[in-house]
Amino acid sequence: MVEVELKFQLPESKKKTVQQYLKKHKAKNIHLQAKYYDTPDRLLAKNGMALRLRKEDDQWVQTFKAAGQSHLHRVEEEIHLGACDQEPDLNLALYQDNKVVTDLINAVLGTQAEKLSLQFETDVQRTYHVFEADNTAIEVCLDDGVVKTADTQSIICEVEFELKQGAVKTLIQFAHQWIDRYELWLDVRSKAERGNLLALGQAVSPAVHAKALTLNKDTTAEQALKKIIENCLGQFLPNMAAIADGVADGVAEAEHIHQARVSLRRLRSALKHFSSWSGELNPVWEEQIAELFRKLGDTRDEDAIRTEVLPVIQQHGSPELLLPVSAQPSKELSTLFTSADTIKLLLDLLAFAYSEEDSKNKTAGLKKHIKKSLDKLHHKVISNAEHFTELEVTEQHKIRKIAKQLRYCVEFISSLYPDKKVQQYLKQLQPVQNTLGQYNDLFIAEGIFNKVVENDSSFWFALGWVKAKQPHLQKRSAKALQTFSQAETFW
């Protein structure tokens, strides 16, 4: 069975209000006590799976869960054991008639099944009610309790919206109404993930990187765009959750922020250059995402100067230079990612990604759309190759951004073309990105050093070096663009 669900964190200050609202609708209550099992090296958790035994009032249920095709979907198989005289043991044999589940478990555990043992528990009071909206049944659950190990525990205070029947779009629209009222913020982390981190003594899961996307050749352009947006959100949402909850810090947070920025760049690229693929896009989304990106800050730029530019300068005779560390406003970022505006934007994007396509307005062949979009983007990159050095610096840096967007767009649709040709094209694009990136770094460094040198005179050499190096990188960038202008497109 595939379950469709949205999960939100609820501020403790709003818990009573939600309880009263659900009580007014004659909501039911149930006591849930769950035990989660895994191997000592967390084979299930590493593969996005969970096995649990849960006592629901006086009834026992054994459940297997696995990641679905997106953060909105998940595989869930429940086996009801009923009331038991004594606490039951985990029994994988109960799934022997379910090939999907047994194949998933066997693929991950292999011969390690006997090593499954209790890792953590949850104890939750659930208040729930099924609401009806536009022929859609939505179960709203308020979970109030703890996830715990033998040594420690963490509070659970969340609201889940589960689609029992009807359209995903209606589910998302229904959740929209709760955002302002109860200050809910979207969280894709499961109780199993939080419990596993607690058991390991860790605060946060590793930052999530972009995953490869596979498109079907029979997919329409609009369906392809929806899958691309879903893919970008699949990278953004887990990183956002870690930052929003304030559980990532130091190096971990820097990487979560970086990957959140990458996912937003990818998302903006798709919305900007593939916008003609669907008539359902809201033109406001791109600017909203751009604003979100800007608010994520520019500490990554400082990191690049610190790790890539300064070492080279020091190799050319500069004394050791220590660039001041800008404090990343963690609280501001947490507020940004829990704000109603951000959550509503994400829900709008999810609603588009999972909406049914209108059969009357199906877009033309996907490859025709790809050719049109990529031809235009490729031309933008090479159009100024011959007179690159004559452009204003701001215009030169625009080409760098467009080259990066071209790479993202190629990666989105690459599964539809021969891999050898795609890789050959990307290999030819790489020097353009590298040289333009280095060229841009010199101007970022100049701006930073101009501020730092006021308080630290040792940066005068560094400032002079980056200014002297700029003409050289400008020529290299122009040459890289001229070479790429001869590249053969594969689409």
Short mmCIF file of C-alpha atoms in Angstrom, two decimals:
data_model
loop_
_atom_site.label_atom_id
_atom_site.label_comp_id
_atom_site.label_asym_id
_atom_site.label_seq_id
_atom_site.Cartn_x
_atom_site.Cartn_y
_atom_site.Cartn_z
CA MET A 1 0.00 0.00 0.00
CA VAL A 2 1.29 3.49 -0.89
CA GLU A 3 0.45 6.21 1.61
CA VAL A 4 0.22 9.91 0.71
CA GLU A 5 0.95 12.18 3.64
CA LEU A 6 2.08 15.68 4.58
CA LYS A 7 3.82 16.18 7.92
CA PHE A 8 4.18 19.48 9.77
CA GLN A 9 5.86 20.53 12.99
CA LEU A 10 3.53 22.35 15.39
CA PRO A 11 4.80 25.01 17.83
CA GLU A 12 4.13 23.92 21.41
CA SER A 13 2.29 27.24 21.94
CA LYS A 14 -0.34 26.24 19.35
CA LYS A 15 -0.93 22.69 20.57
CA LYS A 16 -3.92 23.44 22.81
CA THR A 17 -5.62 25.44 20.05
CA VAL A 18 -5.35 22.52 17.63
CA GLN A 19 -6.56 20.09 20.29
CA GLN A 20 -9.62 22.28 20.94
CA TYR A 21 -10.37 22.58 17.21
CA LEU A 22 -10.19 18.81 16.72
CA LYS A 23 -12.26 18.22 19.88
CA LYS A 24 -14.95 20.52 18.47
CA HIS A 25 -15.15 18.17 15.47
CA LYS A 26 -15.54 15.16 17.81
CA ALA A 27 -12.07 13.85 17.05
CA LYS A 28 -11.01 10.47 18.43
CA ASN A 29 -8.05 9.72 20.66
CA ILE A 30 -5.68 6.77 20.68
CA HIS A 31 -2.55 5.90 22.67
CA LEU A 32 0.30 4.71 20.41
CA GLN A 33 3.37 2.98 21.83
CA ALA A 34 5.82 1.86 19.17
CA LYS A 35 9.09 -0.08 19.18
CA TYR A 36 11.43 0.34 16.19
CA TYR A 37 13.87 -2.36 15.11
CA ASP A 38 17.04 -2.28 13.01
CA THR A 39 20.47 -3.90 12.77
CA PRO A 40 23.35 -2.45 14.86
CA ASP A 41 24.76 -0.81 11.70
CA ARG A 42 21.32 0.59 10.75
CA LEU A 43 20.84 -1.19 7.43
CA LEU A 44 17.11 -0.34 7.31
CA ALA A 45 17.55 3.34 8.20
CA LYS A 46 20.33 3.76 5.63
CA ASN A 47 17.92 2.52 2.97
CA GLY A 48 14.94 4.63 4.02
CA MET A 49 13.06 1.73 5.67
CA ALA A 50 11.57 1.06 9.10
CA LEU A 51 10.14 -1.92 10.98
CA ARG A 52 8.03 -1.42 14.07
CA LEU A 53 5.65 -3.08 16.49
CA ARG A 54 3.02 -0.67 17.77
CA LYS A 55 0.43 -1.03 20.50
CA GLU A 56 -2.64 1.03 19.54
CA ASP A 57 -4.63 1.22 22.77
CA ASP A 58 -4.86 -2.56 23.39
CA GLN A 59 -4.30 -3.73 19.80
CA TRP A 60 -0.91 -4.67 18.31
CA VAL A 61 0.14 -3.84 14.73
CA GLN A 62 3.38 -4.76 12.94
CA THR A 63 4.34 -2.27 10.23
CA PHE A 64 6.92 -2.09 7.47
CA LYS A 65 7.66 1.31 5.88
CA ALA A 66 9.84 2.31 2.96
CA ALA A 67 10.51 5.51 1.06
CA GLY A 68 8.13 6.07 -1.83
CA GLN A 69 8.63 7.82 -5.16
CA SER A 70 8.75 11.18 -3.38
CA HIS A 71 8.65 12.81 0.05
CA LEU A 72 4.87 12.85 -0.26
CA HIS A 73 4.54 9.11 -0.85
CA ARG A 74 5.71 6.10 1.13
CA VAL A 75 5.21 2.34 1.10
CA GLU A 76 3.43 1.12 4.23
CA GLU A 77 2.31 -2.42 4.99
CA GLU A 78 0.43 -3.11 8.24
CA ILE A 79 -0.34 -6.48 9.78
CA HIS A 80 -2.92 -6.40 12.57
CA LEU A 81 -2.11 -8.82 15.38
CA GLY A 82 -5.04 -7.89 17.60
CA ALA A 83 -5.02 -7.96 21.40
CA CYS A 84 -2.22 -10.19 22.69
CA ASP A 85 -1.84 -11.86 26.09
CA GLN A 86 1.82 -10.89 26.05
CA GLU A 87 3.88 -8.47 23.99
CA PRO A 88 4.54 -10.00 20.54
CA ASP A 89 7.99 -10.37 18.97
CA LEU A 90 8.90 -8.92 15.60
CA ASN A 91 8.09 -11.57 12.97
CA LEU A 92 9.28 -11.10 9.38
CA ALA A 93 7.54 -14.32 8.35
CA LEU A 94 4.27 -12.37 8.47
CA TYR A 95 5.30 -10.75 5.16
CA GLN A 96 5.97 -14.04 3.33
CA ASP A 97 2.93 -13.59 1.07
CA ASN A 98 3.83 -9.99 0.21
CA LYS A 99 6.48 -10.13 -2.51
CA VAL A 100 7.04 -6.34 -2.62
CA VAL A 101 7.85 -6.17 1.08
CA THR A 102 9.90 -9.38 1.25
CA ASP A 103 11.97 -8.33 -1.79
CA LEU A 104 12.69 -4.93 -0.22
CA ILE A 105 13.64 -6.45 3.15
CA ASN A 106 15.77 -9.23 1.63
CA ALA A 107 17.59 -6.80 -0.67
CA VAL A 108 18.65 -4.71 2.33
CA LEU A 109 19.09 -7.24 5.13
CA GLY A 110 20.27 -10.29 3.22
CA THR A 111 21.47 -12.69 5.92
CA GLN A 112 21.44 -9.99 8.63
CA ALA A 113 17.77 -10.37 9.61
CA GLU A 114 18.64 -12.17 12.85
CA LYS A 115 20.58 -9.09 13.96
CA LEU A 116 17.42 -6.96 14.14
CA SER A 117 16.99 -5.52 17.63
CA LEU A 118 15.13 -2.74 19.43
CA GLN A 119 16.73 0.66 18.75
CA PHE A 120 14.25 3.23 20.07
CA GLU A 121 10.60 3.74 21.02
CA THR A 122 7.86 6.33 20.62
CA ASP A 123 5.03 7.08 23.03
CA VAL A 124 2.35 9.28 21.49
CA GLN A 125 -1.17 10.45 22.23
CA ARG A 126 -2.86 10.82 18.83
CA THR A 127 -5.96 12.96 18.27
CA TYR A 128 -7.42 12.38 14.82
CA HIS A 129 -10.40 13.18 12.62
CA VAL A 130 -11.29 12.65 8.94
CA PHE A 131 -12.34 15.85 7.15
CA GLU A 132 -14.17 15.97 3.82
CA ALA A 133 -13.27 18.54 1.15
CA ASP A 134 -14.19 18.45 -2.58
CA ASN A 135 -14.84 14.69 -2.64
CA THR A 136 -11.56 14.14 -0.82
CA ALA A 137 -11.16 12.47 2.58
CA ILE A 138 -8.25 13.78 4.67
CA GLU A 139 -7.28 12.41 8.05
CA VAL A 140 -5.74 15.04 10.31
CA CYS A 141 -3.66 13.67 13.20
CA LEU A 142 -2.14 15.59 16.08
CA ASP A 143 0.71 13.55 17.59
CA ASP A 144 1.82 14.65 21.06
CA GLY A 145 4.49 12.64 22.86
CA VAL A 146 8.13 11.57 22.81
CA VAL A 147 10.67 9.50 20.89
CA LYS A 148 13.05 7.87 23.35
CA THR A 149 15.97 5.55 23.95
CA ALA A 150 17.10 4.05 27.25
CA ASP A 151 19.13 7.19 27.93
CA THR A 152 17.40 10.16 26.35
CA GLN A 153 14.24 11.43 24.69
CA SER A 154 12.95 14.11 22.32
CA ILE A 155 9.53 15.76 22.13
CA ILE A 156 7.09 14.97 19.31
CA CYS A 157 4.55 17.68 18.50
CA GLU A 158 3.41 17.38 14.91
CA VAL A 159 0.38 17.42 12.66
CA GLU A 160 -0.05 14.94 9.81
CA PHE A 161 -2.46 15.18 6.89
CA GLU A 162 -3.04 11.79 5.28
CA LEU A 163 -4.95 11.37 2.03
CA LYS A 164 -7.57 8.65 2.58
CA GLN A 165 -9.38 9.20 -0.68
CA GLY A 166 -9.34 11.79 -3.48
CA ALA A 167 -6.87 14.21 -5.06
CA VAL A 168 -3.40 15.11 -3.78
CA LYS A 169 -3.98 18.71 -4.88
CA THR A 170 -7.00 18.97 -2.57
CA LEU A 171 -4.96 17.53 0.30
CA ILE A 172 -2.37 20.28 -0.19
CA GLN A 173 -4.99 23.02 -0.55
CA PHE A 174 -6.63 21.81 2.67
CA ALA A 175 -3.29 21.97 4.52
CA HIS A 176 -2.85 25.54 3.26
CA GLN A 177 -5.66 26.70 5.55
CA TRP A 178 -3.80 25.51 8.64
CA ILE A 179 -0.53 27.34 7.97
CA ASP A 180 -1.50 30.84 9.12
CA ARG A 181 -3.87 29.60 11.80
CA TYR A 182 -1.43 27.31 13.61
CA GLU A 183 2.05 28.33 12.38
CA LEU A 184 2.73 24.85 10.99
CA TRP A 185 5.97 24.28 9.09
CA LEU A 186 6.64 21.50 6.62
CA ASP A 187 8.93 18.68 7.78
CA VAL A 188 9.78 15.57 5.77
CA ARG A 189 11.65 13.83 8.60
CA SER A 190 9.83 10.76 9.91
CA LYS A 191 9.64 9.64 13.54
CA ALA A 192 11.87 6.75 12.51
CA GLU A 193 14.57 9.12 11.24
CA ARG A 194 14.40 11.23 14.38
CA GLY A 195 14.49 8.15 16.59
CA ASN A 196 17.44 6.68 14.72
CA LEU A 197 19.42 9.91 15.14
CA LEU A 198 18.55 9.94 18.85
CA ALA A 199 19.76 6.33 19.22
CA LEU A 200 23.02 7.21 17.46
CA GLY A 201 23.52 10.34 19.55
CA GLN A 202 23.42 12.51 16.43
CA ALA A 203 21.56 15.78 15.95
CA VAL A 204 21.02 15.73 12.20
CA SER A 205 21.13 13.51 9.12
CA PRO A 206 23.77 14.29 6.47
CA ALA A 207 22.94 16.99 3.95
CA VAL A 208 20.99 15.67 0.96
CA HIS A 209 22.55 16.10 -2.49
CA ALA A 210 20.82 16.19 -5.88
CA LYS A 211 19.70 12.81 -7.18
CA ALA A 212 19.72 11.74 -10.82
CA LEU A 213 16.38 12.02 -12.59
CA THR A 214 15.04 9.43 -15.04
CA LEU A 215 12.39 10.57 -17.50
CA ASN A 216 10.22 8.36 -19.72
CA LYS A 217 10.36 9.09 -23.45
CA ASP A 218 6.54 8.95 -23.56
CA THR A 219 6.22 11.61 -20.85
CA THR A 220 4.66 14.91 -21.91
CA ALA A 221 6.58 18.14 -21.42
CA GLU A 222 4.32 19.17 -18.53
CA GLN A 223 4.72 15.80 -16.79
CA ALA A 224 8.49 16.07 -17.23
CA LEU A 225 8.50 19.54 -15.66
CA LYS A 226 6.51 18.22 -12.71
CA LYS A 227 9.06 15.43 -12.18
CA ILE A 228 11.90 17.93 -12.39
CA ILE A 229 10.29 20.16 -9.74
CA GLU A 230 9.63 17.11 -7.56
CA ASN A 231 13.30 16.12 -7.94
CA CYS A 232 14.48 19.60 -6.86
CA LEU A 233 12.15 19.59 -3.84
CA GLY A 234 13.46 16.14 -2.94
CA GLN A 235 16.84 17.78 -2.39
CA PHE A 236 15.57 20.98 -0.79
CA LEU A 237 13.02 19.75 1.77
CA PRO A 238 15.27 17.53 3.96
CA ASN A 239 17.98 20.20 4.10
CA MET A 240 15.37 22.84 4.87
CA ALA A 241 13.96 20.76 7.72
CA ALA A 242 17.36 20.44 9.40
CA ILE A 243 17.95 24.20 9.20
CA ALA A 244 14.39 25.10 10.22
CA ASP A 245 14.57 22.91 13.34
CA GLY A 246 17.91 24.45 14.34
CA VAL A 247 19.47 21.00 14.85
CA ALA A 248 22.33 21.47 12.40
CA ASP A 249 25.31 23.54 13.43
CA GLY A 250 28.87 24.34 12.40
CA VAL A 251 30.19 22.41 9.41
CA ALA A 252 26.98 20.35 9.16
CA GLU A 253 24.80 23.43 8.88
CA ALA A 254 27.10 24.98 6.27
CA GLU A 255 26.67 21.92 4.08
CA HIS A 256 22.88 21.84 4.57
CA ILE A 257 22.74 25.51 3.59
CA HIS A 258 24.95 24.88 0.56
CA GLN A 259 22.78 21.99 -0.66
CA ALA A 260 19.62 24.04 -0.05
CA ARG A 261 21.12 26.77 -2.23
CA VAL A 262 22.04 24.27 -4.95
CA SER A 263 18.50 22.86 -4.97
CA LEU A 264 17.03 26.35 -5.28
CA ARG A 265 19.39 27.14 -8.18
CA ARG A 266 18.27 23.97 -9.92
CA LEU A 267 14.62 24.80 -9.28
CA ARG A 268 15.00 28.35 -10.61
CA SER A 269 16.75 27.03 -13.73
CA ALA A 270 13.85 24.69 -14.48
CA LEU A 271 11.16 27.31 -13.88
CA LYS A 272 13.00 29.92 -15.94
CA HIS A 273 14.00 27.87 -18.98
CA PHE A 274 11.23 25.26 -19.12
CA SER A 275 8.35 27.62 -18.30
CA SER A 276 6.80 27.09 -21.76
CA TRP A 277 6.28 23.40 -20.96
CA SER A 278 3.16 24.10 -18.90
CA GLY A 279 0.42 26.70 -18.76
CA GLU A 280 -0.12 26.00 -15.04
CA LEU A 281 3.03 27.65 -13.68
CA ASN A 282 2.65 30.71 -11.51
CA PRO A 283 5.17 33.34 -12.78
CA VAL A 284 5.50 34.64 -9.21
CA TRP A 285 7.18 31.41 -8.06
CA GLU A 286 10.51 32.12 -9.72
CA GLU A 287 10.90 35.50 -8.00
CA GLN A 288 9.78 34.03 -4.65
CA ILE A 289 12.44 31.32 -4.97
CA ALA A 290 15.04 33.91 -5.98
CA GLU A 291 14.24 35.89 -2.83
CA LEU A 292 14.51 32.75 -0.71
CA PHE A 293 17.90 32.07 -2.31
CA ARG A 294 19.13 35.59 -1.56
CA LYS A 295 18.12 35.30 2.07
CA LEU A 296 20.17 32.13 2.45
CA GLY A 297 23.19 34.41 2.46
CA ASP A 298 26.59 34.40 0.83
CA THR A 299 28.78 32.58 3.37
CA ARG A 300 29.51 29.97 0.70
CA ASP A 301 31.25 32.70 -1.32
CA GLU A 302 33.46 33.47 1.66
CA ASP A 303 34.24 29.77 2.06
CA ALA A 304 35.31 29.57 -1.60
CA ILE A 305 37.67 32.55 -1.16
CA ARG A 306 39.04 31.03 2.06
CA THR A 307 39.68 27.55 0.60
CA GLU A 308 40.44 28.26 -3.07
CA VAL A 309 41.75 31.82 -3.53
CA LEU A 310 43.74 32.55 -0.37
CA PRO A 311 45.94 29.38 -0.57
CA VAL A 312 46.99 30.35 -4.12
CA ILE A 313 47.78 33.92 -3.04
CA GLN A 314 49.91 32.60 -0.18
CA GLN A 315 51.81 30.39 -2.62
CA HIS A 316 52.75 33.58 -4.48
CA GLY A 317 54.44 35.23 -1.52
CA SER A 318 51.67 36.54 0.71
CA PRO A 319 51.89 35.99 4.47
CA GLU A 320 49.29 33.67 5.98
CA LEU A 321 45.94 35.44 5.82
CA LEU A 322 43.00 34.79 8.10
CA LEU A 323 39.68 35.92 6.69
CA PRO A 324 37.17 36.92 9.40
CA VAL A 325 34.31 34.44 9.71
CA SER A 326 30.87 35.95 9.13
CA ALA A 327 28.36 34.68 11.66
CA GLN A 328 25.64 32.73 9.86
CA PRO A 329 22.32 33.97 11.24
CA SER A 330 20.99 30.51 12.15
CA LYS A 331 17.95 31.89 13.97
CA GLU A 332 17.08 34.06 10.97
CA LEU A 333 17.31 31.04 8.65
CA SER A 334 15.15 28.98 10.97
CA THR A 335 12.55 31.75 10.95
CA LEU A 336 12.79 31.98 7.16
CA PHE A 337 12.10 28.27 6.68
CA THR A 338 9.24 28.13 9.15
CA SER A 339 7.51 31.26 7.84
CA ALA A 340 4.02 31.02 6.35
CA ASP A 341 5.21 32.55 3.04
CA THR A 342 7.90 29.90 2.57
CA ILE A 343 5.64 27.00 3.52
CA LYS A 344 2.84 28.21 1.23
CA LEU A 345 5.29 28.51 -1.68
CA LEU A 346 6.47 24.95 -1.11
CA LEU A 347 2.90 23.67 -0.89
CA ASP A 348 2.07 25.46 -4.17
CA LEU A 349 5.05 23.77 -5.86
CA LEU A 350 4.03 20.38 -4.45
CA ALA A 351 0.45 20.94 -5.62
CA PHE A 352 1.72 21.61 -9.15
CA ALA A 353 4.11 18.66 -9.10
CA TYR A 354 1.36 16.21 -8.08
CA SER A 355 -1.61 17.65 -9.96
CA GLU A 356 -3.27 15.66 -12.71
CA GLU A 357 -2.56 16.87 -16.24
CA ASP A 358 -5.55 18.15 -18.18
CA SER A 359 -5.89 15.70 -21.08
CA LYS A 360 -7.38 18.45 -23.24
CA ASN A 361 -4.32 20.64 -22.86
CA LYS A 362 -1.54 18.09 -23.25
CA THR A 363 1.67 19.70 -24.42
CA ALA A 364 3.42 18.60 -27.60
CA GLY A 365 6.29 16.09 -27.80
CA LEU A 366 8.82 16.41 -25.01
CA LYS A 367 11.92 16.36 -27.22
CA LYS A 368 10.56 19.24 -29.30
CA HIS A 369 10.23 21.30 -26.13
CA ILE A 370 13.71 20.26 -24.99
CA LYS A 371 15.25 21.28 -28.31
CA LYS A 372 13.57 24.66 -28.26
CA SER A 373 14.53 25.39 -24.63
CA LEU A 374 18.13 24.12 -24.84
CA ASP A 375 18.82 25.74 -28.22
CA LYS A 376 17.87 29.09 -26.71
CA LEU A 377 19.95 28.50 -23.56
CA HIS A 378 23.00 27.22 -25.49
CA HIS A 379 22.86 30.28 -27.75
CA LYS A 380 22.73 32.61 -24.73
CA VAL A 381 25.99 31.12 -23.46
CA ILE A 382 27.91 31.40 -26.75
CA SER A 383 26.34 34.55 -28.25
CA ASN A 384 29.01 36.84 -26.77
CA ALA A 385 31.97 34.48 -27.14
CA GLU A 386 33.74 36.67 -29.71
CA HIS A 387 33.48 39.93 -27.77
CA PHE A 388 33.40 38.66 -24.17
CA THR A 389 36.27 40.92 -23.11
CA GLU A 390 34.34 44.00 -24.27
CA LEU A 391 31.34 43.31 -22.01
CA GLU A 392 30.72 44.97 -18.67
CA VAL A 393 31.79 42.79 -15.74
CA THR A 394 28.16 42.32 -14.65
CA GLU A 395 27.32 41.00 -18.13
CA GLN A 396 30.30 38.65 -18.05
CA HIS A 397 29.11 37.22 -14.76
CA LYS A 398 25.61 36.72 -16.20
CA ILE A 399 27.13 34.34 -18.73
CA ARG A 400 28.61 32.33 -15.85
CA LYS A 401 25.16 31.98 -14.31
CA ILE A 402 23.59 31.00 -17.64
CA ALA A 403 26.30 28.36 -18.19
CA LYS A 404 25.49 26.87 -14.79
CA GLN A 405 21.76 26.90 -15.61
CA LEU A 406 22.54 25.15 -18.91
CA ARG A 407 24.33 22.38 -17.06
CA TYR A 408 21.42 21.89 -14.66
CA CYS A 409 18.91 21.80 -17.53
CA VAL A 410 21.01 19.27 -19.44
CA GLU A 411 21.24 17.07 -16.34
CA PHE A 412 17.45 17.18 -15.90
CA ILE A 413 16.77 15.70 -19.36
CA SER A 414 19.96 13.65 -19.87
CA SER A 415 18.26 10.27 -19.31
CA LEU A 416 16.43 10.67 -22.65
CA TYR A 417 19.63 10.81 -24.72
CA PRO A 418 22.74 8.61 -25.29
CA ASP A 419 24.93 8.99 -22.21
CA LYS A 420 28.13 9.23 -24.26
CA LYS A 421 26.87 12.28 -26.17
CA VAL A 422 25.56 13.97 -23.03
CA GLN A 423 28.86 13.49 -21.19
CA GLN A 424 30.84 14.73 -24.20
CA TYR A 425 28.77 17.92 -24.25
CA LEU A 426 29.08 18.46 -20.49
CA LYS A 427 32.84 17.86 -20.73
CA GLN A 428 33.04 20.70 -23.27
CA LEU A 429 30.91 22.95 -21.06
CA GLN A 430 33.03 22.30 -17.95
CA PRO A 431 35.98 24.61 -18.86
CA VAL A 432 33.51 27.48 -19.39
CA GLN A 433 32.08 26.97 -15.91
CA ASN A 434 35.50 26.53 -14.31
CA THR A 435 37.16 29.61 -15.81
CA LEU A 436 34.12 31.86 -15.40
CA GLY A 437 33.78 30.62 -11.81
CA GLN A 438 37.42 31.43 -11.04
CA TYR A 439 37.03 34.80 -12.74
CA ASN A 440 33.97 35.57 -10.62
CA ASP A 441 35.82 34.49 -7.45
CA LEU A 442 38.43 37.18 -8.09
CA PHE A 443 35.79 39.91 -8.04
CA ILE A 444 34.12 38.46 -4.94
CA ALA A 445 37.57 38.34 -3.31
CA GLU A 446 38.25 41.95 -4.31
CA GLY A 447 35.05 43.09 -2.62
CA ILE A 448 35.81 41.14 0.56
CA PHE A 449 39.47 42.22 0.70
CA ASN A 450 38.53 45.89 0.20
CA LYS A 451 36.53 45.70 3.44
CA VAL A 452 39.05 43.61 5.39
CA VAL A 453 42.11 45.70 4.43
CA GLU A 454 40.70 48.66 6.38
CA ASN A 455 41.43 46.74 9.59
CA ASP A 456 44.18 44.38 8.44
CA SER A 457 46.94 45.83 6.23
CA SER A 458 48.35 42.35 5.49
CA PHE A 459 45.54 42.01 2.90
CA TRP A 460 47.02 44.74 0.65
CA PHE A 461 49.12 42.15 -1.20
CA ALA A 462 46.09 39.89 -1.64
CA LEU A 463 44.00 42.79 -2.94
CA GLY A 464 46.66 43.74 -5.48
CA TRP A 465 47.08 40.12 -6.55
CA VAL A 466 43.39 39.50 -7.34
CA LYS A 467 43.14 42.77 -9.29
CA ALA A 468 46.25 41.90 -11.32
CA LYS A 469 44.93 38.38 -11.98
CA GLN A 470 41.54 39.50 -13.34
CA PRO A 471 42.66 40.36 -16.94
CA HIS A 472 44.35 36.95 -17.24
CA LEU A 473 41.19 35.08 -16.17
CA GLN A 474 39.13 37.27 -18.45
CA LYS A 475 41.18 36.14 -21.47
CA ARG A 476 41.01 32.49 -20.38
CA SER A 477 37.24 32.77 -20.00
CA ALA A 478 36.90 34.29 -23.47
CA LYS A 479 39.00 31.47 -24.96
CA ALA A 480 36.93 28.81 -23.16
CA LEU A 481 33.72 30.35 -24.53
CA GLN A 482 35.11 30.47 -28.07
CA THR A 483 36.09 26.81 -27.87
CA PHE A 484 32.66 25.84 -26.50
CA SER A 485 30.92 27.76 -29.30
CA GLN A 486 32.16 25.00 -31.62
CA ALA A 487 30.59 22.26 -29.49
CA GLU A 488 28.01 20.05 -31.15
CA THR A 489 24.67 19.82 -29.33
CA PHE A 490 23.20 16.35 -28.69
CA TRP A 491 19.51 17.16 -28.55
#
